[in-house]
Structure formats: C-alpha cells, structure tokens
Coordinates of C-alpha atoms and ligand atoms in Angstrom, one line a residue:
M1 CA 30.7 -45.7 23.7
T2 CA 28.1 -48.2 24.7
S3 CA 24.8 -46.5 23.7
L4 CA 22.7 -47.9 20.9
A5 CA 23.8 -45.2 18.6
Y6 CA 27.4 -46.5 18.6
D7 CA 26.2 -50.1 18.3
L8 CA 24.2 -49.3 15.2
A9 CA 26.2 -46.7 13.4
R10 CA 28.4 -47.6 10.4
P11 CA 31.9 -48.4 11.8
E12 CA 33.6 -46.0 9.4
I13 CA 31.4 -43.2 10.7
I14 CA 32.4 -43.9 14.3
E15 CA 36.0 -43.8 13.2
L16 CA 35.6 -40.7 11.2
V17 CA 37.4 -37.6 12.5
P18 CA 35.1 -34.7 11.9
Y19 CA 36.3 -32.0 9.5
S20 CA 37.8 -29.1 11.4
T21 CA 37.0 -25.6 10.4
G22 CA 38.8 -23.6 13.1
F23 CA 35.5 -21.8 13.4
D24 CA 35.0 -19.7 16.4
E25 CA 31.6 -18.2 16.7
A26 CA 32.6 -15.6 19.3
A27 CA 35.3 -14.3 17.0
L28 CA 32.7 -13.6 14.3
A29 CA 31.5 -10.6 16.4
T30 CA 34.7 -9.1 17.6
G31 CA 37.9 -10.8 16.2
V32 CA 40.1 -10.0 13.3
L33 CA 39.2 -12.8 10.9
L34 CA 42.1 -13.9 8.9
Y35 CA 41.7 -17.7 9.2
A36 CA 39.1 -18.8 6.6
N37 CA 40.2 -17.2 3.3
E38 CA 37.1 -15.0 3.2
N39 CA 36.8 -11.8 1.3
P40 CA 36.7 -8.7 3.6
Y41 CA 34.7 -6.6 1.2
A42 CA 30.9 -6.3 0.8
P43 CA 29.7 -8.7 -1.9
M44 CA 27.4 -6.1 -3.6
T45 CA 26.6 -2.5 -3.4
G46 CA 23.5 -1.6 -1.4
A47 CA 22.1 -3.6 1.5
A48 CA 23.6 -7.1 1.8
P49 CA 22.7 -9.7 4.4
A50 CA 24.8 -9.3 7.5
N51 CA 28.1 -11.2 7.6
I52 CA 27.4 -12.7 4.2
N53 CA 31.1 -12.5 3.3
R54 CA 31.9 -14.8 6.2
Y55 CA 31.4 -18.6 6.6
P56 CA 28.4 -19.2 8.8
A57 CA 28.5 -21.0 12.1
P58 CA 28.2 -24.8 11.4
Q59 CA 25.6 -25.1 14.2
P60 CA 24.8 -21.5 15.2
R61 CA 24.6 -21.3 19.0
A62 CA 21.7 -18.8 19.2
L63 CA 19.6 -20.8 16.7
I64 CA 20.3 -24.2 18.3
A65 CA 19.5 -22.7 21.8
R66 CA 16.2 -21.2 20.5
M67 CA 15.2 -24.5 18.8
A68 CA 16.0 -26.3 22.0
E69 CA 13.7 -24.0 23.9
V70 CA 10.9 -24.3 21.4
Y71 CA 11.2 -28.1 21.1
G72 CA 11.6 -28.6 24.9
V73 CA 15.1 -30.1 25.0
V74 CA 18.7 -29.0 25.5
P75 CA 21.1 -28.0 22.7
E76 CA 23.1 -31.3 22.9
N77 CA 19.9 -33.0 21.6
I78 CA 19.5 -30.9 18.4
I79 CA 21.1 -30.8 15.0
A80 CA 19.9 -28.2 12.5
G81 CA 20.3 -28.5 8.8
R82 CA 18.8 -27.8 5.4
G83 CA 15.3 -28.8 6.2
A84 CA 14.1 -32.1 7.7
D85 CA 15.2 -33.5 4.3
E86 CA 18.9 -33.2 5.2
A87 CA 18.3 -34.9 8.5
I88 CA 16.7 -37.9 6.7
D89 CA 19.7 -38.1 4.4
I90 CA 22.3 -37.9 7.1
L91 CA 20.5 -40.4 9.3
V92 CA 20.6 -43.0 6.5
R93 CA 24.2 -42.3 5.7
T94 CA 25.2 -42.5 9.3
F95 CA 23.5 -45.8 10.2
C96 CA 22.9 -47.8 7.0
R97 CA 25.8 -49.8 5.5
P98 CA 25.2 -50.3 1.7
E99 CA 23.9 -53.7 0.7
T100 CA 23.5 -54.8 4.3
D101 CA 21.2 -52.6 6.3
A102 CA 17.7 -51.5 5.8
I103 CA 15.2 -48.8 6.5
A104 CA 11.5 -49.4 7.1
V105 CA 8.6 -47.3 5.8
A106 CA 4.8 -47.4 5.8
P107 CA 3.7 -46.5 2.2
P108 CA 2.1 -44.5 0.8
T109 CA 4.5 -42.1 2.5
F110 CA 6.9 -39.2 2.0
G111 CA 9.3 -40.1 -0.8
A112 CA 12.5 -38.8 0.8
Y113 CA 13.0 -41.8 3.1
A114 CA 13.2 -44.3 0.2
L115 CA 15.2 -41.9 -1.9
A116 CA 17.9 -41.5 0.8
A117 CA 18.0 -45.3 1.2
R118 CA 18.4 -45.9 -2.5
L119 CA 21.2 -43.4 -2.8
Q120 CA 23.0 -45.1 0.1
G121 CA 22.3 -48.6 -1.4
A122 CA 20.3 -49.6 1.7
R123 CA 17.4 -52.0 1.5
I124 CA 13.8 -50.8 2.0
V125 CA 11.3 -52.7 4.0
E126 CA 7.7 -51.8 3.4
A127 CA 4.7 -52.3 5.8
P128 CA 1.8 -50.5 4.1
L129 CA -0.8 -48.4 5.8
D130 CA -4.2 -50.1 6.0
D131 CA -7.1 -49.7 3.4
A132 CA -8.2 -46.4 5.1
F133 CA -4.5 -45.2 5.1
R134 CA -4.1 -45.7 8.8
F135 CA -0.8 -46.7 10.4
D136 CA -0.9 -50.3 11.6
A137 CA 1.7 -50.5 14.4
D138 CA 1.6 -54.3 14.7
R139 CA 2.0 -54.9 11.0
F140 CA 4.9 -52.4 11.0
A141 CA 6.7 -54.1 13.9
N142 CA 6.2 -57.5 12.4
A143 CA 7.8 -56.4 9.1
V144 CA 10.8 -54.8 10.8
E145 CA 11.4 -57.9 13.0
A146 CA 11.1 -60.3 10.0
A147 CA 13.5 -58.3 7.8
G148 CA 16.4 -58.0 10.2
D149 CA 19.1 -55.3 10.2
V150 CA 16.5 -52.5 10.0
K151 CA 18.5 -49.6 11.4
L152 CA 15.9 -46.9 10.9
A153 CA 12.1 -47.1 10.9
F154 CA 10.4 -44.0 9.5
I155 CA 7.0 -43.0 10.8
C156 CA 5.4 -39.9 9.4
S157 CA 2.9 -38.3 11.7
P158 CA 0.9 -36.4 10.6
A159 CA 1.4 -38.5 7.5
N160 CA 2.3 -37.0 4.1
P161 CA 0.4 -37.4 1.7
T162 CA -2.5 -39.1 3.5
G163 CA -2.8 -36.7 6.5
G164 CA -3.4 -39.2 9.3
L165 CA -1.9 -39.0 12.8
V166 CA -0.2 -41.9 14.5
D167 CA -0.9 -42.3 18.2
N168 CA 2.1 -41.3 20.4
E169 CA 1.5 -44.2 22.7
D170 CA 1.8 -46.6 19.7
I171 CA 5.1 -44.9 18.7
L172 CA 6.6 -45.2 22.2
A173 CA 5.5 -48.8 22.4
L174 CA 7.2 -49.4 19.1
C175 CA 10.4 -47.9 20.5
D176 CA 10.2 -50.4 23.3
R177 CA 9.4 -53.4 21.1
L178 CA 11.9 -52.6 18.3
S179 CA 14.7 -51.8 20.7
R180 CA 17.5 -52.4 18.2
T181 CA 16.0 -50.1 15.6
I182 CA 16.0 -46.3 15.7
I183 CA 12.4 -45.0 15.3
V184 CA 12.4 -41.8 13.3
V185 CA 9.2 -39.8 13.7
D186 CA 8.7 -37.2 11.0
E187 CA 6.7 -34.4 12.6
A188 CA 6.9 -31.9 9.7
Y189 CA 3.2 -31.1 10.2
I190 CA 2.8 -31.6 13.9
E191 CA 1.9 -27.9 14.5
F192 CA -1.3 -28.4 12.5
S193 CA -2.5 -31.3 14.7
D194 CA -3.8 -31.4 18.2
A195 CA -1.2 -34.0 19.2
A196 CA 1.7 -33.2 21.4
S197 CA 5.2 -33.5 19.8
L198 CA 7.4 -36.4 20.9
A199 CA 10.5 -34.2 20.7
G200 CA 10.6 -33.8 24.4
A201 CA 10.7 -37.6 24.8
A202 CA 13.5 -38.2 22.4
P203 CA 16.6 -37.2 24.5
A204 CA 15.9 -39.8 27.2
R205 CA 15.5 -42.7 24.6
E206 CA 18.4 -44.3 22.7
N207 CA 16.2 -45.1 19.7
L208 CA 13.9 -42.2 19.0
V209 CA 14.6 -39.4 16.6
V210 CA 12.0 -36.6 16.0
L211 CA 12.2 -34.5 12.9
R212 CA 10.9 -30.9 12.9
T213 CA 11.0 -28.3 10.2
L214 CA 10.4 -24.5 9.8
S215 CA 9.1 -25.1 6.2
K216 CA 5.5 -25.6 7.1
A217 CA 4.1 -24.0 10.3
Y218 CA 6.8 -21.3 10.3
S219 CA 6.4 -20.4 6.6
L220 CA 10.1 -20.8 5.8
A221 CA 10.2 -23.4 3.0
G222 CA 12.5 -21.2 1.0
A223 CA 15.0 -20.8 3.7
R224 CA 15.6 -24.6 4.1
C225 CA 15.9 -25.1 7.8
G226 CA 14.9 -28.1 9.9
A227 CA 16.2 -30.1 12.8
A228 CA 16.5 -33.6 14.3
V229 CA 16.0 -34.0 18.0
A230 CA 17.5 -37.1 19.6
H231 CA 19.7 -38.7 22.2
A232 CA 23.0 -36.8 22.5
D233 CA 25.0 -39.7 21.1
I234 CA 22.9 -39.9 17.9
I235 CA 23.3 -36.1 17.5
A236 CA 27.1 -36.4 18.0
L237 CA 27.3 -39.0 15.2
L238 CA 25.1 -37.0 12.8
K239 CA 27.3 -33.9 13.3
K240 CA 30.2 -35.9 11.7
V241 CA 28.2 -36.6 8.6
I242 CA 26.3 -33.4 8.0
A243 CA 27.7 -30.8 5.5
V244 CA 30.4 -28.7 7.1
Y245 CA 28.4 -25.4 6.8
P246 CA 24.8 -26.6 6.3
L247 CA 23.0 -23.4 7.0
P248 CA 23.5 -20.3 4.8
A249 CA 23.8 -17.0 6.8
P250 CA 20.5 -15.6 5.5
T251 CA 18.7 -18.8 6.5
I252 CA 20.1 -18.6 10.0
E253 CA 18.9 -15.0 10.3
A254 CA 15.4 -15.8 8.9
A255 CA 15.1 -18.9 11.2
L256 CA 16.1 -16.9 14.3
R257 CA 13.5 -14.2 13.5
A258 CA 10.7 -16.7 12.7
L259 CA 11.4 -18.5 16.0
S260 CA 11.8 -15.4 18.1
P261 CA 9.4 -15.1 21.1
V262 CA 7.8 -11.9 19.7
Q263 CA 6.8 -13.8 16.6
A264 CA 5.3 -16.8 18.4
P265 CA 1.7 -15.6 18.8
I266 CA 1.6 -14.7 15.1
V267 CA 2.9 -18.1 14.1
R268 CA 0.2 -19.7 16.3
Q269 CA -2.4 -17.5 14.8
N270 CA -1.4 -18.3 11.2
V271 CA -1.5 -22.0 12.1
A272 CA -4.9 -21.6 13.7
R273 CA -6.2 -19.9 10.5
I274 CA -5.0 -22.7 8.3
I275 CA -6.6 -25.2 10.6
E276 CA -9.8 -23.2 10.5
E277 CA -9.6 -23.1 6.7
R278 CA -8.9 -26.8 6.5
E279 CA -12.1 -27.5 8.2
R280 CA -14.1 -25.0 6.2
V281 CA -12.7 -26.5 2.9
R282 CA -13.4 -30.0 4.1
E283 CA -17.0 -29.2 4.9
R284 CA -17.6 -27.4 1.6
L285 CA -15.7 -30.0 -0.5
A286 CA -17.8 -32.8 0.9
A287 CA -20.7 -31.3 -1.1
S288 CA -18.7 -31.3 -4.3
P289 CA -20.0 -33.6 -7.1
F290 CA -16.3 -34.5 -7.8
V291 CA -15.5 -35.7 -4.3
E292 CA -15.9 -39.3 -3.2
R293 CA -14.0 -39.3 0.1
I294 CA -12.0 -36.9 2.2
Y295 CA -9.5 -38.6 4.6
P296 CA -9.0 -37.3 8.1
S297 CA -6.1 -34.8 8.1
A298 CA -4.0 -33.4 11.0
A299 CA -1.9 -31.4 8.5
N300 CA -2.1 -28.3 6.3
F301 CA -3.6 -30.3 3.4
L302 CA -6.4 -32.6 2.6
F303 CA -6.1 -36.0 0.9
V304 CA -9.1 -36.5 -1.3
K305 CA -10.4 -39.4 -3.4
T306 CA -12.2 -37.8 -6.4
C307 CA -14.7 -39.3 -8.7
N308 CA -14.8 -38.2 -12.3
G309 CA -11.1 -37.3 -11.8
D310 CA -10.5 -36.2 -15.5
E311 CA -13.3 -33.6 -15.3
A312 CA -11.9 -32.4 -11.9
K313 CA -8.5 -32.1 -13.4
R314 CA -9.8 -30.2 -16.4
R315 CA -11.7 -27.8 -14.1
L316 CA -8.6 -27.2 -11.9
D317 CA -6.5 -26.6 -15.0
K318 CA -9.0 -24.0 -16.1
Y319 CA -8.6 -22.2 -12.8
A320 CA -4.8 -22.6 -13.0
I321 CA -4.8 -24.4 -9.7
R322 CA -2.0 -26.8 -9.1
V323 CA -2.6 -29.7 -6.8
R324 CA -0.7 -33.0 -6.4
W325 CA -2.3 -36.0 -7.9
F326 CA -1.5 -39.4 -6.5
D327 CA -3.2 -41.8 -9.0
A328 CA -0.6 -44.4 -8.2
I329 CA -1.9 -44.6 -4.7
A330 CA -5.5 -44.7 -5.8
P331 CA -7.0 -43.5 -9.1
G332 CA -8.3 -40.0 -8.6
A333 CA -6.5 -39.4 -5.3
V334 CA -5.3 -35.9 -4.8
R335 CA -3.5 -33.9 -2.1
I336 CA -4.7 -30.4 -1.8
T337 CA -2.7 -27.8 0.2
I338 CA -4.8 -25.4 2.3
G339 CA -4.0 -21.9 1.0
A340 CA -5.2 -18.4 1.9
P341 CA -9.0 -18.1 2.1
E342 CA -9.2 -16.4 -1.4
E343 CA -7.2 -19.3 -2.9
N344 CA -9.3 -21.9 -1.2
D345 CA -12.4 -20.2 -2.5
L346 CA -11.1 -20.6 -6.0
L347 CA -10.4 -24.2 -5.4
L348 CA -14.0 -24.7 -4.1
D349 CA -15.3 -23.0 -7.2
A350 CA -13.3 -25.4 -9.3
F351 CA -14.8 -28.3 -7.4
D352 CA -18.2 -26.8 -7.9
A353 CA -18.7 -26.3 -4.2
P354 CA -18.7 -22.5 -3.8
G355 CA -17.8 -21.0 -0.4
Q356 CA -17.3 -17.3 -1.1
I357 CA -16.3 -15.3 1.9
R358 CA -15.7 -11.5 2.2
P359 CA -12.0 -10.5 1.7
A360 CA -10.1 -10.7 4.9
R361 CA -9.3 -7.4 6.6
R362 CA -6.2 -8.4 8.5
S363 CA -2.5 -8.0 8.4
A364 CA 0.7 -8.9 10.2
V365 CA 3.7 -6.5 10.4
R366 CA 7.1 -6.8 11.8
R367 CA 9.1 -3.8 12.8
E368 CA 12.8 -4.0 13.8
T369 CA 15.2 -1.3 14.7
R370 CA 18.2 -1.2 17.0
E371 CA 15.8 -0.1 19.7
T372 CA 12.8 -2.4 19.3
Q373 CA 11.7 -5.6 17.7
I374 CA 7.9 -5.8 17.2
A375 CA 5.5 -8.3 15.7
A376 CA 1.9 -7.1 15.4
S377 CA -1.1 -8.5 13.8
V378 CA -4.7 -7.3 13.5
D379 CA -8.0 -8.7 12.3
L380 CA -10.6 -6.1 11.9
D381 CA -13.5 -8.5 11.5
R382 CA -12.8 -10.4 14.7
A383 CA -12.8 -9.2 18.3
A384 CA -10.4 -11.8 19.7
P385 CA -7.7 -12.6 20.6
V386 CA -6.3 -9.4 22.1
A387 CA -2.9 -10.1 23.5
V388 CA -0.3 -7.3 24.1
S389 CA 3.1 -7.6 25.7
T390 CA 5.5 -4.7 25.5
G391 CA 7.2 -4.9 28.9
L392 CA 5.3 -1.8 30.0
G393 CA 2.3 -2.9 32.1
F394 CA 0.3 0.3 31.9
F395 CA 1.0 0.7 28.1
D396 CA -0.1 -3.0 27.5
H397 CA -3.3 -2.1 29.3
M398 CA -3.8 1.0 27.1
L399 CA -3.3 -0.9 23.8
E400 CA -5.7 -3.6 25.0
Q401 CA -8.2 -0.9 25.6
V402 CA -7.8 0.4 22.1
A403 CA -8.4 -3.1 20.6
Q404 CA -11.2 -4.1 23.0
H405 CA -13.1 -0.8 22.5
G406 CA -12.1 -0.9 18.8
G407 CA -13.7 -4.3 18.5
F408 CA -10.7 -5.8 16.6
S409 CA -8.2 -8.6 17.3
L410 CA -4.7 -7.4 18.2
I411 CA -1.6 -9.4 18.9
L412 CA 1.3 -7.2 19.6
Q413 CA 4.6 -8.3 21.1
C414 CA 7.6 -6.0 21.6
A415 CA 11.1 -6.5 22.9
G416 CA 12.3 -2.9 23.4
D417 CA 15.2 -1.0 25.0
L418 CA 13.4 -0.4 28.3
Q419 CA 16.7 -0.1 30.0
V420 CA 17.0 3.2 28.2
D421 CA 13.5 4.3 28.7
A422 CA 9.9 3.8 27.6
H423 CA 10.1 6.2 24.7
H424 CA 11.1 3.9 21.8
T425 CA 8.8 1.1 22.9
I426 CA 5.7 3.3 23.0
E427 CA 6.5 5.2 19.8
D428 CA 7.4 2.1 17.8
C429 CA 4.5 0.1 19.0
M430 CA 2.1 2.8 17.9
L431 CA 3.9 3.0 14.5
A432 CA 3.5 -0.8 14.2
L433 CA -0.2 -0.7 15.2
G434 CA -0.9 2.1 12.7
E435 CA 0.9 0.2 9.9
A436 CA -1.0 -3.0 10.7
L437 CA -4.3 -1.2 10.7
R438 CA -3.5 0.6 7.5
Q439 CA -2.6 -2.6 5.7
A440 CA -5.7 -4.4 7.0
L441 CA -7.9 -1.6 5.8
G442 CA -6.4 -2.1 2.3
D443 CA -8.1 0.4 -0.1
R444 CA -10.4 1.3 2.8
R445 CA -13.4 0.0 0.9
G446 CA -16.2 0.0 3.4
A447 CA -14.3 2.0 6.0
A448 CA -15.7 5.3 7.3
R449 CA -14.7 8.4 9.3
F450 CA -16.0 9.0 12.8
G451 CA -15.4 10.1 16.4
M452 CA -16.3 9.5 20.0
A453 CA -16.4 11.3 23.3
L454 CA -16.6 9.5 26.6
P455 CA -16.6 10.3 30.3
M456 CA -14.6 8.4 33.0
D457 CA -15.5 9.7 36.4
E458 CA -14.3 13.3 36.5
T459 CA -12.6 13.0 33.1
R460 CA -13.9 13.7 29.6
A461 CA -12.0 12.5 26.5
E462 CA -12.8 13.0 22.9
A463 CA -11.3 11.2 19.9
L464 CA -12.0 12.1 16.2
I465 CA -10.6 10.1 13.4
D466 CA -10.6 10.5 9.7
L467 CA -9.1 7.6 7.7
S468 CA -8.2 10.2 5.1
G469 CA -4.9 8.8 3.9
R470 CA -3.2 12.0 5.2
P471 CA -1.4 12.0 8.6
Y472 CA -2.3 14.7 11.0
A473 CA -2.4 14.6 14.8
K474 CA -3.7 17.1 17.3
F475 CA -3.7 16.6 21.1
E476 CA -5.1 18.9 23.8
G477 CA -4.7 18.1 27.4
A478 CA -2.3 18.5 30.3
F479 CA -1.3 16.0 32.9
S480 CA -0.1 16.8 36.5
A481 CA 2.5 14.1 37.1
P482 CA 5.3 12.9 34.8
L483 CA 4.7 9.2 35.3
I484 CA 2.0 6.6 35.7
G485 CA 3.9 3.6 36.9
D486 CA 6.5 3.0 34.2
Y487 CA 4.5 5.1 31.6
P488 CA 5.5 8.8 31.0
T489 CA 2.4 10.8 30.6
Q490 CA 3.9 13.0 28.0
M491 CA 4.0 10.0 25.7
T492 CA 0.2 10.0 25.1
A493 CA 0.4 12.9 22.7
H494 CA 3.4 11.4 21.1
A495 CA 1.7 8.0 20.8
M496 CA -1.2 9.5 18.9
R497 CA 1.1 11.3 16.5
S498 CA 3.0 8.1 15.8
L499 CA -0.3 6.3 15.1
A500 CA -1.6 9.1 12.9
D501 CA 1.7 9.0 10.9
S502 CA 1.7 5.3 10.2
L503 CA -2.1 4.8 9.8
R504 CA -2.1 7.9 7.6
A505 CA -5.2 9.3 9.4
A506 CA -6.2 12.5 11.0
I507 CA -6.5 11.9 14.8
H508 CA -7.7 14.7 17.1
I509 CA -7.7 13.9 20.9
S510 CA -8.7 16.2 23.7
V511 CA -8.9 15.4 27.3
V512 CA -9.9 17.3 30.5
G513 CA -9.8 15.8 34.1
E514 CA -8.0 15.6 37.3
N515 CA -6.6 12.1 37.6
D516 CA -3.8 11.3 35.1
H517 CA -4.6 7.6 35.1
H518 CA -8.2 8.3 34.2
M519 CA -7.3 10.9 31.7
T520 CA -4.8 8.6 29.9
E521 CA -7.1 5.6 29.9
A522 CA -10.0 7.7 28.6
C523 CA -7.8 8.9 25.7
F524 CA -7.0 5.3 24.6
K525 CA -10.6 4.1 25.2
A526 CA -12.0 7.0 23.2
L527 CA -9.5 6.2 20.4
G528 CA -10.6 2.6 20.4
R529 CA -14.3 3.6 20.2
A530 CA -13.6 6.1 17.4
L531 CA -11.6 3.4 15.6
R532 CA -14.5 0.9 16.0
Q533 CA -16.8 3.3 14.1
A534 CA -14.2 4.2 11.6
I535 CA -13.2 0.7 10.6
R536 CA -16.7 -0.8 10.8
F537 CA -17.6 -2.7 7.7
E538 CA -20.4 -0.7 6.3
S539 CA -20.7 -1.2 2.6
D540 CA -18.7 -1.8 -0.5
A541 CA -18.4 1.9 -1.1
I542 CA -15.2 3.8 -0.5
P543 CA -16.3 6.7 1.9
S544 CA -14.9 9.5 -0.1
T545 CA -16.4 11.5 -3.0
K546 CA -13.0 11.1 -4.7
G547 CA -13.5 7.3 -4.8
M548 CA -10.1 6.7 -3.3
L549 CA -8.4 7.1 0.1
G550 CA -5.0 6.3 1.4
Ligands
LIG601 C1 7.7 -31.1 3.9 C2 8.2 -32.3 4.6 C3 9.4 -32.5 5.2 C4 10.5 -31.6 5.2 O1 10.7 -30.5 4.8 P1 12.0 -29.6 4.8 O2 11.5 -28.5 4.0 O3 13.1 -30.4 4.2 O4 12.2 -29.3 6.2 C5 9.7 -33.6 5.9 N1 8.8 -34.6 5.9 C6 7.6 -34.5 5.4 C7 6.7 -35.6 5.5 C8 7.3 -33.4 4.7 O5 6.1 -33.3 4.1

C-alpha cells in the first residue's frame, strides 16, 4: 500500500472494511435467490423493468466493461455511480479530513465541488479564472502550493458555466508539478469539444482522476449515471465509500443501451447537431441588440454577457424560456443551453436575432427484440452521412443504395441473430427504416407520390411509391439462385413488404433480368430513386385532396 492514493486517503477509510452484500452477479441470471430478503413477486401488474424486485449489481460487470471500452481503460480503473456528482462527493469524503484538508477550485465553476467540501468540513482554496474566464495554470498551482494539504484540485474542462477548455498539456504538467495532490478533471462536456479526453491517461498516473457522465452527450440526465476513471488504487478506495447499491436497475439498463455499439453513431450525430446549432446560435446571437459578448464554448451551452439585461429577461419570460442567470459572476451574465433547432429559434426571437429554419425532417428509432437490436436514424434534408452495418455485407450495400439514391442521410446499425439466419436482420432493418422514414416525414407536409424505372445492364427494375398512409406491397420478379453471398434472394420481396408496413406506404416493385445480383441491386436502387422523388421537399401543401395522409 505505497501508492499516493493510500498516502492521501483518510486513515479511517483505509481501515474501513467494505460493506458485504453477498451479491453474486452470476446468480442473478440462474440461481435461486434466497439471500437478500427480496420479494419474489412482480411489483406491479403490466410491464415492469426487468429484475426490479432484485437488488442491482453494486458495480454491474457489463456496464463497467462497456464504460471501460468507451473510455479507453480497463474495468479496474472505473467506478460508476449516480452521475459525476456522486463521484465528486465520494472523492471528497475519501480524501479530505474535516477541518484539516482542502480542495482547490477555479471559480466561477461548477458548484458541486465546494458543496461536497462544505458538507465534509473541508477547506476550499480558490484560484479564480482570469478576466476572460480562462484557466490560469500557474495561478492555480501557486494557490495549491501556498495552501498546503490540498488533497483534491478540481479542474472543469470544458468549464461550467463559462464554457472554456483547459489545455490537456497544462493539466498533465499540473499533475507533475502538484505531485502530492490529486487532480480531478471534470469532463462532463468533453464530447462537445474537439479535445481528446484524458481518461486514457488516468490509470497510469497516481494523481489524475477523470470524471465522465452520461447526462449530457448521452441524453441520460434523468437516469443518473456517471463514472470516475483513475488509478486502480484510487478506484479501490472509492468503492469503499460509495453507496452500497448506487445504480438503480432501470438506470443500469438505460446506460447499457445508450452506450451500446449500435447506438454510438446516433450519439455522435446528436452531439454533432448540438455543436452545429451552438455555432449557428452563436453567430445569430452576436447580432442581437441584447448581447455584449459571447465567450468561447466547447460545451452544449453558451456563456453570454448581456446588455440591457432586464429587458432581455423580460423578453425571455414572455417566451417562457428558462435560462440560467449568473449575475453574481458578472451583471447580465447568462448561461444558455443549446436546445433543439426549434427551441433555439425561439430563443433567437426572444433576443431579437431571428434565425428561422424549416422544421427538421429527421428521426431516430430504436428497435429491440430477442432477435435483433437496431438503431436507425434518417435526415431527409441531408444526403450524408450514410453508414450501414448489419453484419450482412450485401444487405449493407443494398441499404446504402437506397439512401444514396434516395438522397437522404441514413445511419443504421444492427446486431442480429445471424447465427440463425439472415431473415430477422433483413426484416427488422426494413421495419426500422420504414419507421424512421415515417417519423421523419411527420404529417407528410411537402411530401409527394412517385416512381422510377431503371436499367442495369440486362436488368430492368421499376419501383412505384405512394406515401398514402396505407401499407400495401406488391413484388413481381423471380431469381434463379437462392443466395447472393450471405443474402437470400427471396428476402427482397419480404424486405419491401416490411418497409411498406412500417412506412405505411404502397410500394410496387417489379424486376426482370438474368443476373440475380443486378436484379436485386436494381430493385433497391429503383426504390431509392422513387423515395427520393416521393420525399422531396416540394411545398407546404399536403399532397392529397383529403388534406391529410398517414
Ligand atoms: C452536469 C455536470 C456534471 C455532472 O453531472 P451528473 O449528472 O451528476 O453526471 C458534472 N460536472 C459538471 C461541470 C456538470 O456541468
């Protein structure tokens, strides 16, 4: 026990024998569970979260393993808890002796660090950001050295509420210089920045802790799930202090799904949209008569100094827009979260800097059954990215043809039961695609009905589509071989039916030719071309004399 963690931790924590639960994660799946005074009956009639009558795993193996993968470390370097907030709290309780030890912060900063210190009776050493709210590493290090007994130094990067990023090289240099203090880097917003996370660097250092959360980039604020990444000795001590069962079962389930590989491209896309919106809002807001200065932000919010703040507040109130004012930091200072484009447009109106954009025609759907897990997202007003991964090479190629010829962005990831056969994967992917298209089309305002015929060498394929709101599928054509690679040729007719069902459209496909590969590809290409016409944004009219479709 010679590492820095054991030198710095409160002696009573080192002595502490962890609470023993007798918990056996493997038994949860198969065993007869008579050890934890749980109730064997379902807690409510109807669907209840799985295993909700059982105590959850204190540190669920699958979740920790997946977090380790995502954060680039091994499970021994991770502890998960109720948000990064809980990690802050247990860090302070593990290392700071009341009345004696201190934490260091760089205000204005996230309030949870000082709150945890006050609750523990620890001292708070402050080394403020500079006048432009930039982190001053030298000032920070000097303050820590002068104070003595600073066990934890909190650096928020990107910073809340001011938005600025701290240079990773500066942080690592601080780790070297302040070798008797644990540097805690709060990376709650790192996904919205172009900086690399320091998580991968933490395990090899004895005095670096990196905090991550699923609350922001992963849209899971309500689940309460975050993690600390650090040297294995630090993690081992924190595990003695954290609540015995910190993560509720529904949280574990939601976190596993949000972090799953099939979901990753959609998380990246959501983050990219927020970054894009942040820059749009920044540009527009700069023209507002109420805005004096917008600070650089690497997060999902903007920190803004307003002028005529009372009038700005009155206008925001009128629009029922809630933002976070920080008059104590600077009069008229406000932190504005970047929302959905429609919400941001309202905000811009309130700031008298209009930036009206056409309603988005996009959607993201998730489809999970025993056979397949699928995440799919489409954007009808954008041609890229197109990224399909189903485990079936030929089918990936077919779906990419639909999106490319359809002129829309499609991200579709599927983990299916290919060990059984290709059937469920193809069927469920088409159902997910149709559902995503249907949701993106909304009330189908501006959408139309169309069709397309195209030749491909000796083959001729025709696709006719009516986005009528009523499912109907018709397929004419015959293939000579049962398989193209791993793709069963008979699935093409079935795929079109699945799509028609979930898109609620009439889809007629006919194909004649000699080469199965050409014929199949031509069907999907013609489908894409017909879709391109059918979903093209033409006008604000709904293309039906009834005034309503779908
Ligand atoms: C939002 C936030 C967190 C933590 O959030 P949790 O929901 O507790 O994971 C941590 N640090 C900062 C700076 C934040 O803004």
